[in-house]
Amino acid sequence: MRKPSSPASVPQHVAIVMDGNGRWARKRFMPRLAGHRQGVESLKRCVRACAARGIRVLTVFAFSSENWNRPEDEVSGLMELLGKALAREVPQLHADGVQLHFVGSRSGLSDGVRQGLDEAERTTQGNQRLILNVCFNYGGRWDIAQAAAALAECGEPITEASLSGAMALHHVPDPDLVIRTGGEFRISNFLLWQSAYSEFHFSDALWPDFDEAALDGAIADFASRERRFGQTSEQVQQDGEC
Ligand code: IPE
Ligand code: IPE
Ligand code: MG
């Protein structure tokens, strides 16, 4: 179990619901896809900023299980954008020491996109500077259900530990800080299991506008919290003293 404590000033694992691309584009009378393109630029900036601040793991929500319900041209545009971004950005991410993981169901993705994801993961698997988990075709409910199904298939007992080990983010600790941009106060089926004791920060910034200063604001907010993990404040403060 995680030991209660005042948080270190920099979270080790930051997870982000990158919301607001569509509104960013609409405000400029541009198509929604232009917002998603700008969202990729914002993600590149965020990856660099996280690495520079000593954050070890960044997990981002890029396409949810429910985003298939959007208009067909937006969905196909997002698939195309993923394919292009992979081809364009993986060499630089690799050079920068980023270890890439794509988290989510691979069903429903084209063979080309699937191959691109596998190749990016293989190329970057030995990198240690920053782990970047891109949740694509991901849902927290899907994750819990697929983990339970995998355990049931092997006849293994279902416990908190076995479920955690079968879940898609088993290779990283739970997120310390979950950020949602775009001004909404909901989780939208993101890391339902893993965010049990995360600190939450909600930003009004639309994702393409979420810059280094906004990230620093989120980190400062995190640093001001007392994480108690069920204990009392007095217990946490006593533990911090010894
Ligand atoms: C988040 O931005 C990106 C995806 C869900 C793919 P949105 O596209 O949801 O942007 P808004 O919320 O409509 O502004
Ligand atoms: C959550 O944003 C999913 C991603 C950022 C990928 P949505 O825009 O899909 O969430 P809702 O529909 O507003 O809850
Ligand atoms: Mg949205």
PDB file of C-alpha atoms and ligand atoms in Angstrom:
ATOM      1  CA  MET A   1       0.000   0.000   0.000  1.00  0.00           C
ATOM      2  CA  ARG A   2       1.130   3.525  -0.743  1.00  0.00           C
ATOM      3  CA  LYS A   3       2.470   5.365   2.294  1.00  0.00           C
ATOM      4  CA  PRO A   4       0.539   8.539   3.129  1.00  0.00           C
ATOM      5  CA  SER A   5       2.636  11.676   2.921  1.00  0.00           C
ATOM      6  CA  SER A   6       2.712  15.253   1.860  1.00  0.00           C
ATOM      7  CA  PRO A   7       3.396  15.021  -1.848  1.00  0.00           C
ATOM      8  CA  ALA A   8       6.837  15.532  -3.258  1.00  0.00           C
ATOM      9  CA  SER A   9       6.753  18.846  -5.074  1.00  0.00           C
ATOM     10  CA  VAL A  10       6.865  17.159  -8.495  1.00  0.00           C
ATOM     11  CA  PRO A  11       4.459  14.288  -9.220  1.00  0.00           C
ATOM     12  CA  GLN A  12       6.093  11.154 -10.614  1.00  0.00           C
ATOM     13  CA  HIS A  13       3.124  10.218 -12.791  1.00  0.00           C
ATOM     14  CA  VAL A  14       0.886  12.824 -14.415  1.00  0.00           C
ATOM     15  CA  ALA A  15      -2.211  11.820 -16.396  1.00  0.00           C
ATOM     16  CA  ILE A  16      -4.093  14.253 -18.632  1.00  0.00           C
ATOM     17  CA  VAL A  17      -7.540  14.336 -20.250  1.00  0.00           C
ATOM     18  CA  MET A  18      -6.584  16.487 -23.240  1.00  0.00           C
ATOM     19  CA  ASP A  19      -9.966  18.139 -23.791  1.00  0.00           C
ATOM     20  CA  GLY A  20     -11.007  21.238 -25.726  1.00  0.00           C
ATOM     21  CA  ASN A  21      -9.494  20.802 -29.205  1.00  0.00           C
ATOM     22  CA  GLY A  22     -12.845  21.206 -30.950  1.00  0.00           C
ATOM     23  CA  ARG A  23     -13.754  24.407 -29.102  1.00  0.00           C
ATOM     24  CA  TRP A  24     -10.265  25.817 -29.746  1.00  0.00           C
ATOM     25  CA  ALA A  25     -10.828  25.364 -33.486  1.00  0.00           C
ATOM     26  CA  ARG A  26     -14.440  26.609 -33.479  1.00  0.00           C
ATOM     27  CA  LYS A  27     -13.393  29.825 -31.733  1.00  0.00           C
ATOM     28  CA  ARG A  28     -11.170  30.447 -34.750  1.00  0.00           C
ATOM     29  CA  PHE A  29     -13.846  29.423 -37.297  1.00  0.00           C
ATOM     30  CA  MET A  30     -11.713  26.424 -38.214  1.00  0.00           C
ATOM     31  CA  PRO A  31     -12.750  22.762 -38.634  1.00  0.00           C
ATOM     32  CA  ARG A  32     -12.542  20.622 -35.494  1.00  0.00           C
ATOM     33  CA  LEU A  33      -9.708  18.617 -37.010  1.00  0.00           C
ATOM     34  CA  ALA A  34      -7.521  21.738 -37.035  1.00  0.00           C
ATOM     35  CA  GLY A  35      -7.958  21.755 -33.254  1.00  0.00           C
ATOM     36  CA  HIS A  36      -6.842  18.139 -33.049  1.00  0.00           C
ATOM     37  CA  ARG A  37      -3.767  18.968 -35.142  1.00  0.00           C
ATOM     38  CA  GLN A  38      -2.922  21.798 -32.754  1.00  0.00           C
ATOM     39  CA  GLY A  39      -3.541  19.328 -29.933  1.00  0.00           C
ATOM     40  CA  VAL A  40      -0.653  17.204 -31.209  1.00  0.00           C
ATOM     41  CA  GLU A  41       1.616  20.277 -31.044  1.00  0.00           C
ATOM     42  CA  SER A  42       0.480  20.924 -27.488  1.00  0.00           C
ATOM     43  CA  LEU A  43       1.243  17.307 -26.571  1.00  0.00           C
ATOM     44  CA  LYS A  44       4.776  17.603 -27.980  1.00  0.00           C
ATOM     45  CA  ARG A  45       5.331  20.729 -25.851  1.00  0.00           C
ATOM     46  CA  CYS A  46       3.898  18.982 -22.800  1.00  0.00           C
ATOM     47  CA  VAL A  47       6.147  15.920 -23.233  1.00  0.00           C
ATOM     48  CA  ARG A  48       9.231  18.138 -23.351  1.00  0.00           C
ATOM     49  CA  ALA A  49       8.057  20.161 -20.342  1.00  0.00           C
ATOM     50  CA  CYS A  50       7.319  17.039 -18.267  1.00  0.00           C
ATOM     51  CA  ALA A  51      10.739  15.534 -19.020  1.00  0.00           C
ATOM     52  CA  ALA A  52      12.434  18.836 -18.128  1.00  0.00           C
ATOM     53  CA  ARG A  53      10.617  18.911 -14.768  1.00  0.00           C
ATOM     54  CA  GLY A  54      11.642  15.372 -13.780  1.00  0.00           C
ATOM     55  CA  ILE A  55       8.214  13.785 -14.242  1.00  0.00           C
ATOM     56  CA  ARG A  56       8.809  10.095 -14.979  1.00  0.00           C
ATOM     57  CA  VAL A  57       5.472   9.018 -16.467  1.00  0.00           C
ATOM     58  CA  LEU A  58       2.963  10.948 -18.582  1.00  0.00           C
ATOM     59  CA  THR A  59      -0.326   9.293 -19.537  1.00  0.00           C
ATOM     60  CA  VAL A  60      -2.640  11.092 -21.954  1.00  0.00           C
ATOM     61  CA  PHE A  61      -6.201  10.423 -23.086  1.00  0.00           C
ATOM     62  CA  ALA A  62      -6.248  10.803 -26.871  1.00  0.00           C
ATOM     63  CA  PHE A  63      -9.337   8.836 -28.023  1.00  0.00           C
ATOM     64  CA  SER A  64     -11.967   7.252 -25.811  1.00  0.00           C
ATOM     65  CA  SER A  65     -14.057   4.120 -26.380  1.00  0.00           C
ATOM     66  CA  GLU A  66     -16.997   6.537 -26.718  1.00  0.00           C
ATOM     67  CA  ASN A  67     -15.332   8.838 -29.263  1.00  0.00           C
ATOM     68  CA  TRP A  68     -16.341   6.336 -31.999  1.00  0.00           C
ATOM     69  CA  ASN A  69     -19.781   7.953 -31.648  1.00  0.00           C
ATOM     70  CA  ARG A  70     -18.538  11.209 -33.226  1.00  0.00           C
ATOM     71  CA  PRO A  71     -19.258  12.092 -36.861  1.00  0.00           C
ATOM     72  CA  GLU A  72     -17.551   9.688 -39.245  1.00  0.00           C
ATOM     73  CA  ASP A  73     -15.292  12.320 -40.799  1.00  0.00           C
ATOM     74  CA  GLU A  74     -13.959  13.390 -37.409  1.00  0.00           C
ATOM     75  CA  VAL A  75     -13.215   9.775 -36.437  1.00  0.00           C
ATOM     76  CA  SER A  76     -11.462   9.009 -39.712  1.00  0.00           C
ATOM     77  CA  GLY A  77      -9.571  12.314 -39.452  1.00  0.00           C
ATOM     78  CA  LEU A  78      -8.363  11.375 -35.962  1.00  0.00           C
ATOM     79  CA  MET A  79      -7.202   7.939 -37.181  1.00  0.00           C
ATOM     80  CA  GLU A  80      -5.313   9.568 -40.023  1.00  0.00           C
ATOM     81  CA  LEU A  81      -3.795  12.116 -37.653  1.00  0.00           C
ATOM     82  CA  LEU A  82      -2.560   9.333 -35.368  1.00  0.00           C
ATOM     83  CA  GLY A  83      -0.914   7.524 -38.298  1.00  0.00           C
ATOM     84  CA  LYS A  84       0.772  10.698 -39.533  1.00  0.00           C
ATOM     85  CA  ALA A  85       1.875  11.820 -36.067  1.00  0.00           C
ATOM     86  CA  LEU A  86       3.463   8.408 -35.471  1.00  0.00           C
ATOM     87  CA  ALA A  87       5.451   8.555 -38.699  1.00  0.00           C
ATOM     88  CA  ARG A  88       6.533  12.144 -38.046  1.00  0.00           C
ATOM     89  CA  GLU A  89       7.188  12.237 -34.307  1.00  0.00           C
ATOM     90  CA  VAL A  90       8.513   8.832 -33.224  1.00  0.00           C
ATOM     91  CA  PRO A  91      12.127   9.429 -34.370  1.00  0.00           C
ATOM     92  CA  GLN A  92      12.391  12.630 -32.276  1.00  0.00           C
ATOM     93  CA  LEU A  93      10.650  11.038 -29.276  1.00  0.00           C
ATOM     94  CA  HIS A  94      13.105   8.130 -29.536  1.00  0.00           C
ATOM     95  CA  ALA A  95      16.052  10.533 -29.695  1.00  0.00           C
ATOM     96  CA  ASP A  96      14.686  12.308 -26.603  1.00  0.00           C
ATOM     97  CA  GLY A  97      14.601   9.061 -24.596  1.00  0.00           C
ATOM     98  CA  VAL A  98      10.808   8.642 -24.519  1.00  0.00           C
ATOM     99  CA  GLN A  99       9.401   5.120 -24.046  1.00  0.00           C
ATOM    100  CA  LEU A 100       6.053   4.907 -25.838  1.00  0.00           C
ATOM    101  CA  HIS A 101       3.088   2.723 -24.929  1.00  0.00           C
ATOM    102  CA  PHE A 102      -0.314   2.700 -26.600  1.00  0.00           C
ATOM    103  CA  VAL A 103      -2.976   1.762 -24.106  1.00  0.00           C
ATOM    104  CA  GLY A 104      -6.402   0.593 -25.219  1.00  0.00           C
ATOM    105  CA  SER A 105      -8.158  -1.899 -27.406  1.00  0.00           C
ATOM    106  CA  ARG A 106      -6.493  -2.513 -30.765  1.00  0.00           C
ATOM    107  CA  SER A 107      -9.725  -3.813 -32.245  1.00  0.00           C
ATOM    108  CA  GLY A 108     -11.388  -1.405 -34.625  1.00  0.00           C
ATOM    109  CA  LEU A 109      -8.038   0.095 -35.659  1.00  0.00           C
ATOM    110  CA  SER A 110      -6.770  -0.391 -39.207  1.00  0.00           C
ATOM    111  CA  ASP A 111      -3.881  -2.810 -39.844  1.00  0.00           C
ATOM    112  CA  GLY A 112      -1.672   0.144 -40.804  1.00  0.00           C
ATOM    113  CA  VAL A 113      -2.320   2.018 -37.546  1.00  0.00           C
ATOM    114  CA  ARG A 114      -1.894  -1.183 -35.509  1.00  0.00           C
ATOM    115  CA  GLN A 115       1.475  -1.862 -37.132  1.00  0.00           C
ATOM    116  CA  GLY A 116       2.538   1.746 -36.508  1.00  0.00           C
ATOM    117  CA  LEU A 117       1.698   1.437 -32.805  1.00  0.00           C
ATOM    118  CA  ASP A 118       3.562  -1.877 -32.452  1.00  0.00           C
ATOM    119  CA  GLU A 119       6.610  -0.527 -34.256  1.00  0.00           C
ATOM    120  CA  ALA A 120       6.727   2.679 -32.172  1.00  0.00           C
ATOM    121  CA  GLU A 121       6.575   0.607 -28.972  1.00  0.00           C
ATOM    122  CA  ARG A 122       9.320  -1.758 -30.174  1.00  0.00           C
ATOM    123  CA  THR A 123      11.601   1.086 -31.281  1.00  0.00           C
ATOM    124  CA  THR A 124      11.360   2.994 -28.002  1.00  0.00           C
ATOM    125  CA  GLN A 125      11.117   0.126 -25.481  1.00  0.00           C
ATOM    126  CA  GLY A 126      14.634   0.619 -24.041  1.00  0.00           C
ATOM    127  CA  ASN A 127      14.251   4.378 -23.403  1.00  0.00           C
ATOM    128  CA  GLN A 128      14.280   5.578 -19.801  1.00  0.00           C
ATOM    129  CA  ARG A 129      13.886   9.364 -19.668  1.00  0.00           C
ATOM    130  CA  LEU A 130      10.083   9.500 -19.743  1.00  0.00           C
ATOM    131  CA  ILE A 131       7.382   6.873 -20.176  1.00  0.00           C
ATOM    132  CA  LEU A 132       4.588   8.222 -22.397  1.00  0.00           C
ATOM    133  CA  ASN A 133       1.342   6.236 -22.345  1.00  0.00           C
ATOM    134  CA  VAL A 134      -1.073   7.271 -25.065  1.00  0.00           C
ATOM    135  CA  CYS A 135      -4.579   6.034 -24.251  1.00  0.00           C
ATOM    136  CA  PHE A 136      -6.202   5.479 -27.625  1.00  0.00           C
ATOM    137  CA  ASN A 137      -9.444   3.559 -28.053  1.00  0.00           C
ATOM    138  CA  TYR A 138      -9.321   3.372 -24.262  1.00  0.00           C
ATOM    139  CA  GLY A 139     -11.995   3.327 -21.596  1.00  0.00           C
ATOM    140  CA  GLY A 140     -11.625   2.724 -17.874  1.00  0.00           C
ATOM    141  CA  ARG A 141     -14.526   0.268 -17.957  1.00  0.00           C
ATOM    142  CA  TRP A 142     -12.993  -1.582 -20.902  1.00  0.00           C
ATOM    143  CA  ASP A 143      -9.742  -1.847 -18.941  1.00  0.00           C
ATOM    144  CA  ILE A 144     -11.343  -3.315 -15.813  1.00  0.00           C
ATOM    145  CA  ALA A 145     -13.455  -5.734 -17.879  1.00  0.00           C
ATOM    146  CA  GLN A 146     -10.547  -6.941 -20.041  1.00  0.00           C
ATOM    147  CA  ALA A 147      -8.388  -7.483 -16.952  1.00  0.00           C
ATOM    148  CA  ALA A 148     -11.145  -9.520 -15.252  1.00  0.00           C
ATOM    149  CA  ALA A 149     -11.734 -11.535 -18.438  1.00  0.00           C
ATOM    150  CA  ALA A 150      -7.994 -12.311 -18.760  1.00  0.00           C
ATOM    151  CA  LEU A 151      -7.851 -13.565 -15.167  1.00  0.00           C
ATOM    152  CA  ALA A 152     -11.034 -15.623 -15.583  1.00  0.00           C
ATOM    153  CA  GLU A 153      -9.656 -17.253 -18.704  1.00  0.00           C
ATOM    154  CA  CYS A 154      -6.557 -18.444 -16.798  1.00  0.00           C
ATOM    155  CA  GLY A 155      -8.727 -19.486 -13.828  1.00  0.00           C
ATOM    156  CA  GLU A 156      -6.918 -17.035 -11.543  1.00  0.00           C
ATOM    157  CA  PRO A 157      -8.624 -15.567  -8.480  1.00  0.00           C
ATOM    158  CA  ILE A 158      -9.784 -11.980  -8.830  1.00  0.00           C
ATOM    159  CA  THR A 159      -8.129  -9.781  -6.195  1.00  0.00           C
ATOM    160  CA  GLU A 160      -7.111  -6.114  -6.154  1.00  0.00           C
ATOM    161  CA  ALA A 161      -3.496  -7.140  -6.797  1.00  0.00           C
ATOM    162  CA  SER A 162      -4.251  -9.587  -9.620  1.00  0.00           C
ATOM    163  CA  LEU A 163      -6.595  -7.103 -11.324  1.00  0.00           C
ATOM    164  CA  SER A 164      -4.017  -4.320 -11.048  1.00  0.00           C
ATOM    165  CA  GLY A 165      -1.433  -6.624 -12.625  1.00  0.00           C
ATOM    166  CA  ALA A 166      -3.744  -7.486 -15.527  1.00  0.00           C
ATOM    167  CA  MET A 167      -4.679  -3.913 -16.294  1.00  0.00           C
ATOM    168  CA  ALA A 168      -3.327  -1.946 -19.239  1.00  0.00           C
ATOM    169  CA  LEU A 169      -1.161   0.373 -17.107  1.00  0.00           C
ATOM    170  CA  HIS A 170       0.416  -2.405 -15.038  1.00  0.00           C
ATOM    171  CA  HIS A 171       3.906  -1.223 -16.089  1.00  0.00           C
ATOM    172  CA  VAL A 172       3.647   2.100 -14.175  1.00  0.00           C
ATOM    173  CA  PRO A 173       2.563   3.227 -10.680  1.00  0.00           C
ATOM    174  CA  ASP A 174      -0.865   4.881 -10.321  1.00  0.00           C
ATOM    175  CA  PRO A 175      -1.045   8.543 -11.376  1.00  0.00           C
ATOM    176  CA  ASP A 176      -0.240  11.070  -8.645  1.00  0.00           C
ATOM    177  CA  LEU A 177      -1.931  13.904 -10.504  1.00  0.00           C
ATOM    178  CA  VAL A 178      -4.799  13.818 -13.018  1.00  0.00           C
ATOM    179  CA  ILE A 179      -5.316  17.004 -15.026  1.00  0.00           C
ATOM    180  CA  ARG A 180      -8.363  17.722 -17.171  1.00  0.00           C
ATOM    181  CA  THR A 181      -8.268  20.684 -19.526  1.00  0.00           C
ATOM    182  CA  GLY A 182     -11.238  22.247 -21.301  1.00  0.00           C
ATOM    183  CA  GLY A 183     -13.227  23.340 -18.259  1.00  0.00           C
ATOM    184  CA  GLU A 184     -15.276  20.155 -17.696  1.00  0.00           C
ATOM    185  CA  PHE A 185     -15.464  18.528 -14.256  1.00  0.00           C
ATOM    186  CA  ARG A 186     -15.804  14.865 -15.143  1.00  0.00           C
ATOM    187  CA  ILE A 187     -13.635  11.813 -15.714  1.00  0.00           C
ATOM    188  CA  SER A 188     -15.276  10.613 -18.981  1.00  0.00           C
ATOM    189  CA  ASN A 189     -14.247   6.969 -18.469  1.00  0.00           C
ATOM    190  CA  PHE A 190     -10.522   7.710 -18.058  1.00  0.00           C
ATOM    191  CA  LEU A 191      -8.420   5.863 -15.431  1.00  0.00           C
ATOM    192  CA  LEU A 192     -11.320   4.688 -13.246  1.00  0.00           C
ATOM    193  CA  TRP A 193      -9.286   2.100 -11.316  1.00  0.00           C
ATOM    194  CA  GLN A 194      -5.905   3.801 -11.258  1.00  0.00           C
ATOM    195  CA  SER A 195      -7.097   7.255 -10.147  1.00  0.00           C
ATOM    196  CA  ALA A 196      -8.525   5.992  -6.833  1.00  0.00           C
ATOM    197  CA  TYR A 197      -6.079   8.185  -4.865  1.00  0.00           C
ATOM    198  CA  SER A 198      -4.897  10.659  -7.492  1.00  0.00           C
ATOM    199  CA  GLU A 199      -5.076  14.393  -6.917  1.00  0.00           C
ATOM    200  CA  PHE A 200      -7.260  16.174  -9.506  1.00  0.00           C
ATOM    201  CA  HIS A 201      -6.598  19.499 -11.192  1.00  0.00           C
ATOM    202  CA  PHE A 202      -9.182  21.030 -13.544  1.00  0.00           C
ATOM    203  CA  SER A 203      -8.001  23.699 -15.960  1.00  0.00           C
ATOM    204  CA  ASP A 204     -10.175  26.041 -18.020  1.00  0.00           C
ATOM    205  CA  ALA A 205      -7.476  26.158 -20.706  1.00  0.00           C
ATOM    206  CA  LEU A 206      -8.414  24.417 -23.937  1.00  0.00           C
ATOM    207  CA  TRP A 207      -5.861  21.669 -24.611  1.00  0.00           C
ATOM    208  CA  PRO A 208      -4.047  23.458 -27.479  1.00  0.00           C
ATOM    209  CA  ASP A 209      -3.516  26.428 -25.106  1.00  0.00           C
ATOM    210  CA  PHE A 210      -2.233  24.323 -22.190  1.00  0.00           C
ATOM    211  CA  ASP A 211       1.385  25.521 -22.010  1.00  0.00           C
ATOM    212  CA  GLU A 212       4.358  25.277 -19.619  1.00  0.00           C
ATOM    213  CA  ALA A 213       2.893  27.919 -17.290  1.00  0.00           C
ATOM    214  CA  ALA A 214      -0.376  25.989 -17.068  1.00  0.00           C
ATOM    215  CA  LEU A 215       1.537  22.788 -16.313  1.00  0.00           C
ATOM    216  CA  ASP A 216       3.514  24.579 -13.601  1.00  0.00           C
ATOM    217  CA  GLY A 217       0.216  25.823 -12.160  1.00  0.00           C
ATOM    218  CA  ALA A 218      -1.074  22.248 -11.987  1.00  0.00           C
ATOM    219  CA  ILE A 219       2.153  21.057 -10.333  1.00  0.00           C
ATOM    220  CA  ALA A 220       1.975  23.891  -7.786  1.00  0.00           C
ATOM    221  CA  ASP A 221      -1.650  22.959  -7.033  1.00  0.00           C
ATOM    222  CA  PHE A 222      -0.549  19.332  -6.529  1.00  0.00           C
ATOM    223  CA  ALA A 223       2.282  20.400  -4.209  1.00  0.00           C
ATOM    224  CA  SER A 224      -0.206  22.254  -1.989  1.00  0.00           C
ATOM    225  CA  ARG A 225      -2.323  19.127  -1.348  1.00  0.00           C
ATOM    226  CA  GLU A 226      -2.021  16.767   1.601  1.00  0.00           C
ATOM    227  CA  ARG A 227      -2.394  13.160   0.476  1.00  0.00           C
ATOM    228  CA  ARG A 228      -3.838  11.128   3.308  1.00  0.00           C
ATOM    229  CA  PHE A 229      -4.720   7.754   1.750  1.00  0.00           C
ATOM    230  CA  GLY A 230      -7.398   7.259   4.398  1.00  0.00           C
ATOM    231  CA  GLN A 231      -5.349   8.363   7.395  1.00  0.00           C
ATOM    232  CA  THR A 232      -5.839  11.507   9.475  1.00  0.00           C
ATOM    233  CA  SER A 233      -3.951  14.714   8.880  1.00  0.00           C
ATOM    234  CA  GLU A 234      -2.212  14.285  12.285  1.00  0.00           C
ATOM    235  CA  GLN A 235      -0.931  10.843  11.300  1.00  0.00           C
ATOM    236  CA  VAL A 236       0.387  12.152   7.994  1.00  0.00           C
ATOM    237  CA  GLN A 237       2.185  15.038   9.681  1.00  0.00           C
ATOM    238  CA  GLN A 238       3.702  12.735  12.316  1.00  0.00           C
ATOM    239  CA  ASP A 239       4.977  10.367   9.588  1.00  0.00           C
ATOM    240  CA  GLY A 240       6.511  13.324   7.765  1.00  0.00           C
ATOM    241  CA  GLU A 241       8.481  14.312  10.854  1.00  0.00           C
ATOM    242  CA  CYS A 242      10.379  11.042  11.309  1.00  0.00           C
TER     243      CYS A 242
HETATM  244  C1  IPE B   1     -10.475  16.289 -27.014  1.00  0.00           C
HETATM  245  O1  IPE B   1     -10.988  17.441 -27.581  1.00  0.00           O
HETATM  246  C2  IPE B   1      -9.894  15.335 -28.044  1.00  0.00           C
HETATM  247  C3  IPE B   1     -10.721  14.154 -28.308  1.00  0.00           C
HETATM  248  C4  IPE B   1     -11.752  13.782 -27.617  1.00  0.00           C
HETATM  249  C5  IPE B   1     -10.344  13.333 -29.445  1.00  0.00           C
HETATM  250  P1  IPE B   1     -12.516  17.518 -28.054  1.00  0.00           P
HETATM  251  O2  IPE B   1     -12.580  17.112 -29.480  1.00  0.00           O
HETATM  252  O3  IPE B   1     -13.387  16.738 -27.154  1.00  0.00           O
HETATM  253  O4  IPE B   1     -12.785  19.057 -27.921  1.00  0.00           O
HETATM  254  P2  IPE B   1     -14.143  19.742 -27.440  1.00  0.00           P
HETATM  255  O5  IPE B   1     -14.438  19.210 -26.064  1.00  0.00           O
HETATM  256  O6  IPE B   1     -15.206  19.401 -28.427  1.00  0.00           O
HETATM  257  O7  IPE B   1     -13.810  21.199 -27.418  1.00  0.00           O
HETATM  258  C1  IPE B   2     -12.609  12.818 -23.145  1.00  0.00           C
HETATM  259  O1  IPE B   2     -13.084  13.938 -23.805  1.00  0.00           O
HETATM  260  C2  IPE B   2     -11.820  11.958 -24.084  1.00  0.00           C
HETATM  261  C3  IPE B   2     -10.554  12.515 -24.563  1.00  0.00           C
HETATM  262  C4  IPE B   2     -10.018  13.652 -24.208  1.00  0.00           C
HETATM  263  C5  IPE B   2      -9.858  11.698 -25.507  1.00  0.00           C
HETATM  264  P1  IPE B   2     -14.565  13.991 -24.434  1.00  0.00           P
HETATM  265  O2  IPE B   2     -14.699  15.321 -25.054  1.00  0.00           O
HETATM  266  O3  IPE B   2     -14.792  12.808 -25.294  1.00  0.00           O
HETATM  267  O4  IPE B   2     -15.468  13.856 -23.125  1.00  0.00           O
HETATM  268  P2  IPE B   2     -17.012  14.226 -22.925  1.00  0.00           P
HETATM  269  O5  IPE B   2     -17.764  13.586 -24.049  1.00  0.00           O
HETATM  270  O6  IPE B   2     -17.120  15.721 -22.968  1.00  0.00           O
HETATM  271  O7  IPE B   2     -17.344  13.694 -21.582  1.00  0.00           O
HETATM  272 MG    MG B   3     -14.405  17.256 -25.467  1.00  0.00          MG
END
